[in-house]
Short mmCIF file of C-alpha atoms in Angstrom, two decimals:
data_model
loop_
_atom_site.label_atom_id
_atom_site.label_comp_id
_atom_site.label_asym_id
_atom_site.label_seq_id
_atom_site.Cartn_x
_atom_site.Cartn_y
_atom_site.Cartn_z
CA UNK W 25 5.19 -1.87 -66.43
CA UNK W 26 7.07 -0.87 -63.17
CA UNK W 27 6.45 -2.27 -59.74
CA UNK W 28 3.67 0.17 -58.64
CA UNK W 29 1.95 -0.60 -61.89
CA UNK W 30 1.81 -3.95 -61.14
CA UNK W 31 0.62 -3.17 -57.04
CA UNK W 32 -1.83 -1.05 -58.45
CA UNK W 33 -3.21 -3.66 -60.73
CA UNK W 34 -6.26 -4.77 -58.68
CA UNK W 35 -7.29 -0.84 -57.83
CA UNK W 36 -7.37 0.37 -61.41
CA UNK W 37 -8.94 -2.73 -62.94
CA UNK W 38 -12.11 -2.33 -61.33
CA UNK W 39 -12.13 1.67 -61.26
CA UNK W 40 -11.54 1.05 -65.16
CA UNK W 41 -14.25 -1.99 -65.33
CA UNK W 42 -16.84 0.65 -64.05
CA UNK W 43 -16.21 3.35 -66.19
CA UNK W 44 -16.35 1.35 -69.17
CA UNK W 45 -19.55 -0.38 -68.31
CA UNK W 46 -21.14 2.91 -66.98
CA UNK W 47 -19.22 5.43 -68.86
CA UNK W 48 -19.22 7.80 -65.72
CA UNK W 49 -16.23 8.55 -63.85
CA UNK W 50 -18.21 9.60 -60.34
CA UNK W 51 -20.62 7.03 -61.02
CA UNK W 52 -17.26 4.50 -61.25
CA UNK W 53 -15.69 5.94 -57.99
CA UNK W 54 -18.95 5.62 -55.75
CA UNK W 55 -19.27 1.59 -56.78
CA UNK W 56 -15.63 1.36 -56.29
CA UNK W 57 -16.09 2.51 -52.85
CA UNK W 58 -18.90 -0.02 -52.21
CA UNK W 59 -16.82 -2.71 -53.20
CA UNK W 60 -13.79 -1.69 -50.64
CA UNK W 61 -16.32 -1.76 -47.47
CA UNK W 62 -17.74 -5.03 -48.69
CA UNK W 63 -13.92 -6.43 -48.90
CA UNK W 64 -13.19 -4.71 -45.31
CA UNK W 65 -16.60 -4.94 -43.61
CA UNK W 66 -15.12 -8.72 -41.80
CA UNK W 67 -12.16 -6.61 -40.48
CA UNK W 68 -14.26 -3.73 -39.66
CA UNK W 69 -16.43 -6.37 -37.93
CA UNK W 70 -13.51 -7.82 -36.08
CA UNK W 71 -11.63 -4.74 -34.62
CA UNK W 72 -15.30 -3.10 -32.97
CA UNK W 73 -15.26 -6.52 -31.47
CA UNK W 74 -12.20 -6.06 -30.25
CA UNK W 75 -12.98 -2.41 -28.96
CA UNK W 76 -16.21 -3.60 -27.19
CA UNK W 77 -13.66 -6.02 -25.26
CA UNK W 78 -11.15 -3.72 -24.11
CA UNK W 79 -14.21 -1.40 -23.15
CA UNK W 80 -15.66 -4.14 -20.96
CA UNK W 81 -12.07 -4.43 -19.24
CA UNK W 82 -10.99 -1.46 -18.59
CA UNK W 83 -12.62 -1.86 -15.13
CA UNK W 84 -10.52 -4.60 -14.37
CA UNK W 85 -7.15 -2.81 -15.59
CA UNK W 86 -7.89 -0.16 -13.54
CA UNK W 87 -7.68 -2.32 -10.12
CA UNK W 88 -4.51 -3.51 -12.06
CA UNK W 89 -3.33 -0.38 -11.62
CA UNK W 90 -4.45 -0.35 -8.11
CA UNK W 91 -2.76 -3.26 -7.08
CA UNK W 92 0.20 -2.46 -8.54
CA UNK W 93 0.64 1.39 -7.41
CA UNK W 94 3.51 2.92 -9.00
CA UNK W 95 5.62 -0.12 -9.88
CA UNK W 96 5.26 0.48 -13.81
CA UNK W 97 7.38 -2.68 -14.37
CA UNK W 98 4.85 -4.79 -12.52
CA UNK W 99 1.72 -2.93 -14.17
CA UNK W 100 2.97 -3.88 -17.48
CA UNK W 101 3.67 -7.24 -17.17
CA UNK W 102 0.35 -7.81 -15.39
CA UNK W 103 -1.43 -6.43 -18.11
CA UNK W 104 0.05 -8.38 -20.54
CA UNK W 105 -0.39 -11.00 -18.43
CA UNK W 106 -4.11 -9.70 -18.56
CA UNK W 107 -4.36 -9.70 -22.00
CA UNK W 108 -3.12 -12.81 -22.31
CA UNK W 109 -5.73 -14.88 -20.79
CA UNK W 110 -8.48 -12.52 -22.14
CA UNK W 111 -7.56 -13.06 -25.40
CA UNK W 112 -7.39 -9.29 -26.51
CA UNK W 113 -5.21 -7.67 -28.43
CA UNK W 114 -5.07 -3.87 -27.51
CA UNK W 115 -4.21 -2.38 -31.23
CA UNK W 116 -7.33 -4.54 -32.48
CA UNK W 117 -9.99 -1.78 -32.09
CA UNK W 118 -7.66 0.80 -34.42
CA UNK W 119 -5.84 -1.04 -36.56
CA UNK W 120 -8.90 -1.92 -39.35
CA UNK W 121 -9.15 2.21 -39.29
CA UNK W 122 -5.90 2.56 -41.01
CA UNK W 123 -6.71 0.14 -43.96
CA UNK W 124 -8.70 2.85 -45.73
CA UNK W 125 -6.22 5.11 -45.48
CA UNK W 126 -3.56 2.83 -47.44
CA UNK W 127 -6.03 2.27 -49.86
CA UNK W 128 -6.86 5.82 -50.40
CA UNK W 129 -2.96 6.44 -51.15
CA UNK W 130 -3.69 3.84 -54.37
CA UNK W 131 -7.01 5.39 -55.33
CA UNK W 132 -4.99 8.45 -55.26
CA UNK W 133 -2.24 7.56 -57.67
CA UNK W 134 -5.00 6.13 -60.03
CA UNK W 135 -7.12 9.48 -60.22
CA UNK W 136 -3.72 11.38 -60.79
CA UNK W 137 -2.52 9.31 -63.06
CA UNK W 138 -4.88 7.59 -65.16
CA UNK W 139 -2.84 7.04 -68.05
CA UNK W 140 -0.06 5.36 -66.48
CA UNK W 141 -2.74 3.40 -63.53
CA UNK W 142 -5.54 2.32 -65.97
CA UNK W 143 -4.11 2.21 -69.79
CA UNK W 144 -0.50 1.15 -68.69
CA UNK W 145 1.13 3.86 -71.06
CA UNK W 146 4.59 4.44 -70.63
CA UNK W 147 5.98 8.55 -69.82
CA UNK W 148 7.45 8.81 -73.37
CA UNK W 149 3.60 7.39 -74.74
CA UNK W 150 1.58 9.76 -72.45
CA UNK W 151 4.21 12.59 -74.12
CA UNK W 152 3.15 11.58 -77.64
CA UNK W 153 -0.33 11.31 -77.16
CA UNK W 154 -0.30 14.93 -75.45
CA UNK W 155 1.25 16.20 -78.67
CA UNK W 156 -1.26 14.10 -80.82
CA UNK W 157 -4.34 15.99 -78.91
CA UNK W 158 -2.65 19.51 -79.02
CA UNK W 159 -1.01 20.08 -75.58
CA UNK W 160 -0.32 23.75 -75.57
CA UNK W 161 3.58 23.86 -74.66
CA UNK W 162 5.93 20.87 -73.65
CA UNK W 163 4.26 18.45 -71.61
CA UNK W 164 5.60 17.37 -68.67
CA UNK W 165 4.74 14.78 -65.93
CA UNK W 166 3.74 16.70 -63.40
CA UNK W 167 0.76 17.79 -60.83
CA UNK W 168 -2.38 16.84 -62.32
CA UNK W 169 -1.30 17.06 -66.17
CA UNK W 170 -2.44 13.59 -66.96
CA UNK W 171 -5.61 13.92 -65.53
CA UNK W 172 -6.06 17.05 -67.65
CA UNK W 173 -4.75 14.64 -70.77
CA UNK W 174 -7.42 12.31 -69.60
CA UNK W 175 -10.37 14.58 -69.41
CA UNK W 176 -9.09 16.01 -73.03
CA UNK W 177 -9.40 12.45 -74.73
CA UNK W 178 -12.64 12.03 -75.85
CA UNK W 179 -14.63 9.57 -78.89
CA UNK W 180 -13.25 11.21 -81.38
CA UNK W 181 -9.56 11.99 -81.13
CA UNK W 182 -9.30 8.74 -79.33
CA UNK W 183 -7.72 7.24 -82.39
CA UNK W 184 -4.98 9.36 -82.81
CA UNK W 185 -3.67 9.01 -79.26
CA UNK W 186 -4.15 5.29 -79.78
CA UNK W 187 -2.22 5.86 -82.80
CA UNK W 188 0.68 8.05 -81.17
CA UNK W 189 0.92 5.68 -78.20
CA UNK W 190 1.48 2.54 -80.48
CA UNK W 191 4.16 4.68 -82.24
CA UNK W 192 5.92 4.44 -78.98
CA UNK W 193 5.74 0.29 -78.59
CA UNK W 194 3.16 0.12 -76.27
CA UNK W 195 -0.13 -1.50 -77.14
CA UNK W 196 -2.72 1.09 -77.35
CA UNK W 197 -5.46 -1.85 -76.42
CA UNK W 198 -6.55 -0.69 -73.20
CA UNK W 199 -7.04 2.93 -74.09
CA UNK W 200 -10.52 4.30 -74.04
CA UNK W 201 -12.19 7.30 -73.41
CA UNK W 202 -13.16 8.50 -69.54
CA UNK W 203 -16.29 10.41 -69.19
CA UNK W 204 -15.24 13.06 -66.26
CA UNK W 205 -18.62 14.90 -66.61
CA UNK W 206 -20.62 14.43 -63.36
CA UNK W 207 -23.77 16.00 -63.26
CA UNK W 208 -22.28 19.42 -64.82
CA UNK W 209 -19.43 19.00 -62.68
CA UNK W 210 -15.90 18.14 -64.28
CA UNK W 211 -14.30 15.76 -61.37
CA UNK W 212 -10.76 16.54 -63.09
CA UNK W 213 -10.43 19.74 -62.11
CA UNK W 214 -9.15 20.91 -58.04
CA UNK W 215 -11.65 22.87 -56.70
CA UNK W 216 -10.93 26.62 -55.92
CA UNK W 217 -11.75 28.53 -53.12
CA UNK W 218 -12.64 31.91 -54.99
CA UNK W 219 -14.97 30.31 -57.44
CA UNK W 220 -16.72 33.39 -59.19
CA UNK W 221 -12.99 33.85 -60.68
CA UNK W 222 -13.39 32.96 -64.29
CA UNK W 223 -17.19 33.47 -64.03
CA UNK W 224 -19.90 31.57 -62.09
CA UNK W 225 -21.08 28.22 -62.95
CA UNK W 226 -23.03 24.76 -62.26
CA UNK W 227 -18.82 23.37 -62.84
CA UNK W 228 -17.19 26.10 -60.25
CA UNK W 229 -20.08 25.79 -57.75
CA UNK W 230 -20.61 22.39 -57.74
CA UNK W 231 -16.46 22.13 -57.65
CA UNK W 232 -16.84 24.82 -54.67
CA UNK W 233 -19.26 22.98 -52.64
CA UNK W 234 -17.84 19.26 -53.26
CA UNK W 235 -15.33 19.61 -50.68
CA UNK W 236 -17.71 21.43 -48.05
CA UNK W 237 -20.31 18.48 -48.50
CA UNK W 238 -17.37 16.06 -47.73
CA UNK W 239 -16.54 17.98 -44.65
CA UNK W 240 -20.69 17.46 -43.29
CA UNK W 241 -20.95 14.10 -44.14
CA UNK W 242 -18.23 13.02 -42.29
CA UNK W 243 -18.98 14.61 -39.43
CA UNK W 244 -21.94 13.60 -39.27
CA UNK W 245 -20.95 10.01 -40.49
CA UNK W 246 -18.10 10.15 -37.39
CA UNK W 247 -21.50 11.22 -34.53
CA UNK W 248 -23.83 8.15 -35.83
CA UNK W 249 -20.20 6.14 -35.53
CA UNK W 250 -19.99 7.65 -31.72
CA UNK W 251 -23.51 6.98 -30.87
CA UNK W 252 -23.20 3.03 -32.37
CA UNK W 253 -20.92 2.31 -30.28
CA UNK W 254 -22.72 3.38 -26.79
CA UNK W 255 -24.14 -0.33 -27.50
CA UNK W 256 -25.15 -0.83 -23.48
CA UNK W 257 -27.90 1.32 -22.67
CA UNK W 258 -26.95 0.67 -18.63
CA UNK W 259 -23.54 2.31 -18.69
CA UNK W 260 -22.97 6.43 -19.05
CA UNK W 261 -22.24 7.45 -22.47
CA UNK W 262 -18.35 8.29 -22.22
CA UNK W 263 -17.71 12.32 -23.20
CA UNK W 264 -17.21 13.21 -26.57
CA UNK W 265 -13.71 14.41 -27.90
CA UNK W 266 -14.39 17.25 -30.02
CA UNK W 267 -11.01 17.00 -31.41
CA UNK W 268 -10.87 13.18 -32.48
CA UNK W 269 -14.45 13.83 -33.75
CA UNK W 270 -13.26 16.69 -36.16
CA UNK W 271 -10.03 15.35 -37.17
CA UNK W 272 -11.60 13.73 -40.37
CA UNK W 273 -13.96 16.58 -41.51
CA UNK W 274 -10.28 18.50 -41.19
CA UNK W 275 -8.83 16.18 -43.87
CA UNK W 276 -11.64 15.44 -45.87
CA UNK W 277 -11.99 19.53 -46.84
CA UNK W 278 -8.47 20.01 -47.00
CA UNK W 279 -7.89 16.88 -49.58
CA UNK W 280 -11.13 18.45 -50.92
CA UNK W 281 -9.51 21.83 -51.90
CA UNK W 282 -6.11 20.57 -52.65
CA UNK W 283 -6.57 17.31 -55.09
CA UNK W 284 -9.06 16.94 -58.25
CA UNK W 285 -13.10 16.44 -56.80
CA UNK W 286 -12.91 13.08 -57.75
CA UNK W 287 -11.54 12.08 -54.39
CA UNK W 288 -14.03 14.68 -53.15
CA UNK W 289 -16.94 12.00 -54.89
CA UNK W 290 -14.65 8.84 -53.42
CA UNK W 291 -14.83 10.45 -49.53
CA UNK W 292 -18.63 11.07 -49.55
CA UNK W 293 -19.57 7.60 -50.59
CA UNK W 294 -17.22 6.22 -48.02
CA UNK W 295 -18.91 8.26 -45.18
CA UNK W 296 -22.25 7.54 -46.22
CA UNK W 297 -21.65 3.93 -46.87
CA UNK W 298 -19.90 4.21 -43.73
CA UNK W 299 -23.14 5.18 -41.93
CA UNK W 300 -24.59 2.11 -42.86
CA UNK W 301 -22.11 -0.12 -42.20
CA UNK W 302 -21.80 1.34 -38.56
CA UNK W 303 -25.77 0.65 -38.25
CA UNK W 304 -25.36 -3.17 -39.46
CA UNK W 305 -22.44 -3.82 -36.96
CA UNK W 306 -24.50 -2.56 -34.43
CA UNK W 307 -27.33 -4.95 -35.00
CA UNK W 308 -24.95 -7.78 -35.62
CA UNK W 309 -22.72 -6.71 -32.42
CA UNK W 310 -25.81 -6.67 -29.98
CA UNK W 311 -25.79 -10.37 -28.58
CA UNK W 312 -22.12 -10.74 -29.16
CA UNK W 313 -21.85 -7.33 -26.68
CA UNK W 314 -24.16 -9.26 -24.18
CA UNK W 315 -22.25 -12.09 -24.27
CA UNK W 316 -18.95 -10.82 -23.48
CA UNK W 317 -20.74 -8.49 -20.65
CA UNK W 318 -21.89 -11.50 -18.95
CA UNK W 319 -18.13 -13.30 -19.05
CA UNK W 320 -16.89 -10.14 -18.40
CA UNK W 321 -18.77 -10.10 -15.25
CA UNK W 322 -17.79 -13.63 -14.12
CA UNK W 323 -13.96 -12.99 -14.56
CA UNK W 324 -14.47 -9.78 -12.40
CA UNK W 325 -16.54 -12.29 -9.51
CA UNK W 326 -13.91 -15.04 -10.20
CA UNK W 327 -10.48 -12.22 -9.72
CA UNK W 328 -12.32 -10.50 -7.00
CA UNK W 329 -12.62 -14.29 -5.31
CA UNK W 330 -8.64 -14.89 -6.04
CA UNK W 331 -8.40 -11.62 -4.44
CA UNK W 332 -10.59 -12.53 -0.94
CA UNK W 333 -8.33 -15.56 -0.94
CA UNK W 334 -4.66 -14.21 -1.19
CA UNK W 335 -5.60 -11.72 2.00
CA UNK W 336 -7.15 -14.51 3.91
CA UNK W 337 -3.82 -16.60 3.17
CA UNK W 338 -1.53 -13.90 4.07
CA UNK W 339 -3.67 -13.10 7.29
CA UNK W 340 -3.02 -16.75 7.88
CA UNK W 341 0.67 -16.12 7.33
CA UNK W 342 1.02 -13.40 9.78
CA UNK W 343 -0.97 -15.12 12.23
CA UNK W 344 1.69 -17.99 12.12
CA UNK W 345 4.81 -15.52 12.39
CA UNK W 346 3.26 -13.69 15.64
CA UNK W 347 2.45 -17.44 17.50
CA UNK W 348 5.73 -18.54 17.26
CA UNK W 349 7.44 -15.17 18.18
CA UNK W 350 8.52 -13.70 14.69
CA UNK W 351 6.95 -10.23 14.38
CA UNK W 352 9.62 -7.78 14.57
CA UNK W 353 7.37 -5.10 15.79
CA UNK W 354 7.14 -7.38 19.10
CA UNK W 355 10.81 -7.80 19.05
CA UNK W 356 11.27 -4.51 19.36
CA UNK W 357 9.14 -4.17 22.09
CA UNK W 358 11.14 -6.55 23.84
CA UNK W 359 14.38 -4.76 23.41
CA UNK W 360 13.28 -1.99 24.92
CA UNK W 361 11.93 -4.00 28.13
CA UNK W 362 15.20 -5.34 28.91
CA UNK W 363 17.39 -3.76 31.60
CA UNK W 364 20.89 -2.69 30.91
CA UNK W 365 20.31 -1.28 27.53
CA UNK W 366 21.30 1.94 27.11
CA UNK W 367 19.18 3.75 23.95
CA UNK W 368 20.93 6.90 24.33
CA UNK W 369 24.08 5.75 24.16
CA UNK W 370 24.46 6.41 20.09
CA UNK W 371 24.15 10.00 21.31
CA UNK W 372 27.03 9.92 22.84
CA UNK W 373 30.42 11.00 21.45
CA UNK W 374 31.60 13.34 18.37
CA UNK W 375 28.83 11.74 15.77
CA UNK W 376 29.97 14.69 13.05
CA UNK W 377 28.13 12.73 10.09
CA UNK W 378 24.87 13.70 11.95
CA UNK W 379 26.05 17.68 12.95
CA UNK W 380 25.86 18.66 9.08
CA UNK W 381 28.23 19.41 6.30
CA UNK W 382 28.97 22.66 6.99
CA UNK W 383 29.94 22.01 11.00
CA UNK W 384 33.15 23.66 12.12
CA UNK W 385 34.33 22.86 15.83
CA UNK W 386 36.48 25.42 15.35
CA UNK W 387 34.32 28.12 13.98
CA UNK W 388 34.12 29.80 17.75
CA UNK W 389 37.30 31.20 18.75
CA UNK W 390 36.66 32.22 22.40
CA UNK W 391 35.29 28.55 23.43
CA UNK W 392 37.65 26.12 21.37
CA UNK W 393 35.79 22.77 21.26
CA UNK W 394 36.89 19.96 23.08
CA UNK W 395 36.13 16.15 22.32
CA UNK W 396 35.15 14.38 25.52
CA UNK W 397 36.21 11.38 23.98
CA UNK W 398 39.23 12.49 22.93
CA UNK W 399 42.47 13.03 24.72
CA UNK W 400 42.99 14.46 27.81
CA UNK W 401 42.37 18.39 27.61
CA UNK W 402 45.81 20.21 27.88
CA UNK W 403 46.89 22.04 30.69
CA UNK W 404 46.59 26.07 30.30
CA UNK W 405 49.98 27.37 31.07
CA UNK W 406 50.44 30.06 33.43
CA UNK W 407 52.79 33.35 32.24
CA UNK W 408 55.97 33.42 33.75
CA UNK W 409 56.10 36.36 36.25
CA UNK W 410 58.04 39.94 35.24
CA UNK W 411 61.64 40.14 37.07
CA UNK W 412 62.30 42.52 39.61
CA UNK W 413 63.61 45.47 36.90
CA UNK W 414 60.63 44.95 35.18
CA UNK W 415 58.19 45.48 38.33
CA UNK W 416 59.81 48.73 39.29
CA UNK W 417 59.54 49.63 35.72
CA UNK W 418 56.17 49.05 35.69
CA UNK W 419 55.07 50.71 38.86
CA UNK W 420 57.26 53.61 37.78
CA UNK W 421 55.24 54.08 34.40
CA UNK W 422 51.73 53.01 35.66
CA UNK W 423 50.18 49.93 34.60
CA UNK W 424 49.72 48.79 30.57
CA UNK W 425 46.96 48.83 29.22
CA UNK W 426 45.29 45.18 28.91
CA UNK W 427 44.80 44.07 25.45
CA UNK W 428 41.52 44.23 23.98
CA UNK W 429 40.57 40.83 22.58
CA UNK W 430 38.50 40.83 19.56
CA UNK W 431 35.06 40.00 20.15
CA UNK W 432 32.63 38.45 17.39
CA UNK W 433 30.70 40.04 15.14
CA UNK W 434 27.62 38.59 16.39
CA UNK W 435 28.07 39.82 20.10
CA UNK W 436 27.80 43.39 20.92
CA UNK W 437 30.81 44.88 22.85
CA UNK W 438 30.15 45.70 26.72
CA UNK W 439 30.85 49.43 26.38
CA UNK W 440 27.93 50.12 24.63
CA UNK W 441 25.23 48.43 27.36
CA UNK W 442 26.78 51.12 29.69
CA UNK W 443 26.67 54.37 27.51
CA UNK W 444 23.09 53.14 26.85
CA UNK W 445 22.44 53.52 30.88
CA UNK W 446 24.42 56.83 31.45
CA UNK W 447 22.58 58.23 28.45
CA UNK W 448 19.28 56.93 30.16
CA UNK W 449 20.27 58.75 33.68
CA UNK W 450 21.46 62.04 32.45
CA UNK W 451 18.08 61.77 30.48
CA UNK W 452 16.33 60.83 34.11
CA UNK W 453 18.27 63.38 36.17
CA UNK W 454 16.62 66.18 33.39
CA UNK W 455 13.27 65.62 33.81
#
């Protein structure tokens, strides 16, 4: 026996105890179902008391958030702060939800594999007792093989494949016959999707609908779940999430169509048992739900209390800092009462780190900029004055031409404002 033979133990004793006493596989899988929600119901129980309680305080975590704005550092320590003293913990309403899934993932292995799960036969014994019944070909361990091996051992080949499984050293004790036959429906076959292949049926239709059944029950087992828990009649029923709410009909048709229809059998007895064990908590939850609403209330009276008190205390505070000449809004005033202060004198000077990073002094030829605060401004020199020779050249030859300086882009040259008013006369003196 390997380690998930011994795991598995518990799981595939009682499956096996109920097919031998009832000598009906479906029959087997629906009591083994009823014995996992007795063995959960207390943590069932626990985590939708747990949900109730978060439900009842989300008010208050909501003027958590409040209070504490965006400061997500603060908000989380608060709240754990919060939970802390309530006595909550926030994974409690979800965390029972996944323990049906891990033990599906055993109940799983067990329908796959009975051989190996429930008779503890070894590989090389569950390859001699598919060549003592006539496996067609080389078997291998694979898929759903040994679930087909299973449904092929019946009352009386069963002892030859005790027989070729002793052969092997393995005690052949806890072999026995499984009876897969469920009301004309073999639940070791996967259901197909085109089931008039092959020719139509009670097996292929019944296989066929299985899976769609599945899908309707728990949907419908997930809406009396949703209406449960609306346990105050006072407050709004919250909106329904379509998507959460059709997450497991999803699953339960896909598993339906993809694995053998005894899981098919397994899923509708744990929606319908489901059904009634959300109808029980409900009942049981009542006066525990009225309870915790009527705490719930007094911890919002006694926070909204603290609350009253910490403003009247910092009111008190504040009082105390403006009476003895503290507030620095009355400071300020002060400052700007006194005479000899000057409040524009940080305008004053260059100040370039508040002129912007793209500020050039020096960007305007024409008027060079000049810091007041600088040094002194320098002295334009005057040109020297032409010698005699060059005067009588100069009157000789007329005078030279000044030079044109070269005016910015952004400035239009004084020429054209005067064609612009002898074009305007000339257009005058014609009319």
């Amino acid at each position: 026996m390997d380690i998930w033979q011994i795991l598995m133990t518990p799981f595939s004793w009682i499956l096996k105890t109920f097919c031998q006493v009832f000598n009906s596989y479906g029959i087997a899988l629906f009591l083994f179902t009823v014995v996992v929600k007795i063995v959960l119901f207390p943590l069932n129980l626990k985590g939708k008391k747990s949900a109730i309680k978060m439900n009842l305080l989300n008010g208050q975590l909501q003027e958590i958030q409040k209070r504490c704005g965006n400061d997500k550092e603060r908000y989380n320590q608060e709240v754990q702060k919060f939970y802390t003293e309530n006595n909550v913990n926030p994974m409690g309403g979800c965390g029972w939800q996944m323990i049906p899934i891990i033990v599906l993932y055993p109940l799983y292995a067990i329908i796959r594999r009975p051989l190996k799960y429930m008779m503890w036969l070894t590989e090389d014994a569950v390859k001699a007792v598919a060549t003592a019944l006539g496996w067609s070909g080389e078997f291998t361990v694979a898929g759903y093989n040994e679930l087909m091996l299973g449904s092929m051992m019946e009352a009386g080949n069963l002892e030859a494949a005790k027989a070729a499984a002793a052969a092997t050293g393995v005690s052949a004790a806890s072999m026995f016959a499984i009876n897969f036959n469920f009301f004309g429906i073999d639940l070791s076959q996967v259901p197909q999707l085109k089931f008039w292949e092959g020719g139509v049926s009670i097996n292929s239709v019944g296989l066929f609908l299985l899976p769609i059944i599945s899908a309707l029950v728990s949907l419908l087992s997930s809406l009396i779940m949703q209406k449960t828990n609306q346990m105050n009649k006072d407050q709004p029923a919250p909106k329904m999430n379509w998507s959460l709410m059709l997450m497991s009909p999803v699953i339960s048709l896909w598993i339906g169509f993809a694995m053998p229809a005894g899981l098919c059998i397994y899923w509708i007895a744990n929606s319908l048992l489901g059904m009634v064990q959300e109808v029980i908590c409900g009942r049981i939850l009542r006066k525990d739900y009225e309870a915790a609403q009527k705490e719930m209330a007094e911890q919002a009276a006694r926070a909204k209390e603290a609350e009253k008190e910490r403003r009247r205390i910092a009111a008190e505070k504040k009082a105390a800092a403006i009476a003895a000449g503290k507030d620095p809004r009355k400071g300020q005033q002060k400052k700007k009462q006194e005479p000899g202060v000057d409040l524009t004198a940080s305008r004053e000077g260059l100040r370039a780190y508040a002129r912007g990073r793209a500020y050039d002094p020096n960007r305007y030829p024409i008027t060079p900029y000049w810091d007041p605060n600088g040094p002194a401004k320098p002295v334009e020199e005057k040109p020297a004055e032409p010698a005699e020779e060059e005067k009588e050249i100069t009157a000789q030859s007329g005078p030279a031409p000044a030079p044109q300086e070269k005016q910015p882009q952004t400035e239009a040259p004084a020429e054209d404002s005067g064609d612009y008013e002898e074009a305007y006369a000339e257009d005058s003196e014609e009319t």
